[in-house]
Amino acid sequence: MVGIGPKQPPSRKGSMHDLPQNLLQQIKDFEDAFTVDRAKLKEIVNHFVKELEKGLTVEGGNIPMNVTWVLGFPDGDEQGTFLALDMGGTNLRVCEITLTDKKGAFDITQSKYKMPEELRTGTAEELWEYIADCLQQFIEHHHENEDLAKLPLGFTFSYPATQEYIDHGILQRWTKGFDIDGVEGQDVVPPLENILKKRGLPIKVAALINDTTGTMIASAYTDPEMKIGCIFGTGVNAAYMEDVGSVPKLAHMNLPPDMPVAINCEYGAFDNERVMTAGLYLGEIFRLALIDLIDSHKDLIFKGQDTSKLRKPYLLDASFLAAIEEDPYENLSETADIFDRELGIRPTDCELEMLRRLAELIGTRAARLSACGVAAICTKKNIESCHVGADGSVFTKYPHFKARGAQALREILDWAPNEKDKVSIMAAEDGSGVGAALIAALTLKRVKAGNLAGIRNMDDMRTLL
């Protein structure tokens, strides 16, 4: 197959010759459907570049390209102690980060709190009270009877938000299963600060950030070759540094055209109807492929078995496919067990071969398509070589994802066969914690220098200096 990616781990290729003709044909059909060759990757990247550019215009496009008001990378000399609040989908994390006098070094203390399920559909006040409770517990444990007036907070709020200032953000829409009335369309900073003030906690939000931007900044703090931050998890996203002069929707502000500003792409919306590379979709694509096979080819697979469990949308997640790809046994006994346990189906040996190949194809497709966003940013910015800081469950846990993505970059960016990777995607630093603290530090540093672009509460900021 052309362009299927790097060599697969020792799999079932040798035994495929023993499969009946009808299953071999079905595997070929799957290969035709899910293979993304070099030409298609390049076509996608060219379209992607145009969509990135459109998102920077006043009219906008499918990709929001949110301006973050993070104006530049850290130089490694940032110092001070900062609070970081990370509101994820499942947990709330409170961190205290000290950026030390050793270049690129930091100390971190943190506590994790489970987000109660009822909060997801509760009231706005319940949400902010709960967050304040967690912050207060953390403060009382670590800073009893101390003056907190100069302890700035970096708030990682990883939901799509419009930011006209770095110290505020208007929630565009809830994601990750949240549906709390009275928050969408509102600035999320004042209600939190108001509740903290009522409790006698004079903590001010110095920066509201997205985890992708935090990932880029935290990674650049320890590695100056970092130019892009990515998330490959339940969703996908990237952040990079753009010149203000290349952002038409900022033209009215008359800022220096060469001033850098971090852009949170929110490119999970890129061609949403067809691409579907995120972890959220991998198990669902696998499930739909099997349902299509069951419905269109009677008794081809799972003959005489109850397949009703497979009819439930989004029943399978990316970990289901990962388990199949990680099955180390020649007879694929672990794959057989997971099908029996999760779906009540006992595949035959031949069916197991096909299921393994289908999982490999879908996992490879996702990794190759995920590389297109990185390649598009590099193409747009004429970046020939850099490091890319990546986080997210698919990147860190899905087998062969990194190698397959790296191979796709080689093909898209036309590196010579023996040439070393010029753009390397590697594990990121803690963007939601360290990144939030660093962005708070960078914000205060530029306030001190008199660069007040994208800052709303000047007086509050100056009290933190």
GROMACS .gro file of C-alpha atoms in nm, residues 58 182 292 353 392:
model
    5
   58VAL     CA    1  -1.230   3.970   1.023
  182GLY     CA    2  -2.575   3.144   3.258
  292ASP     CA    3  -2.183  -0.163   0.792
  353GLU     CA    4  -0.718  -1.116   1.183
  392GLY     CA    5  -0.321   1.424   2.531
   0.00000   0.00000   0.00000
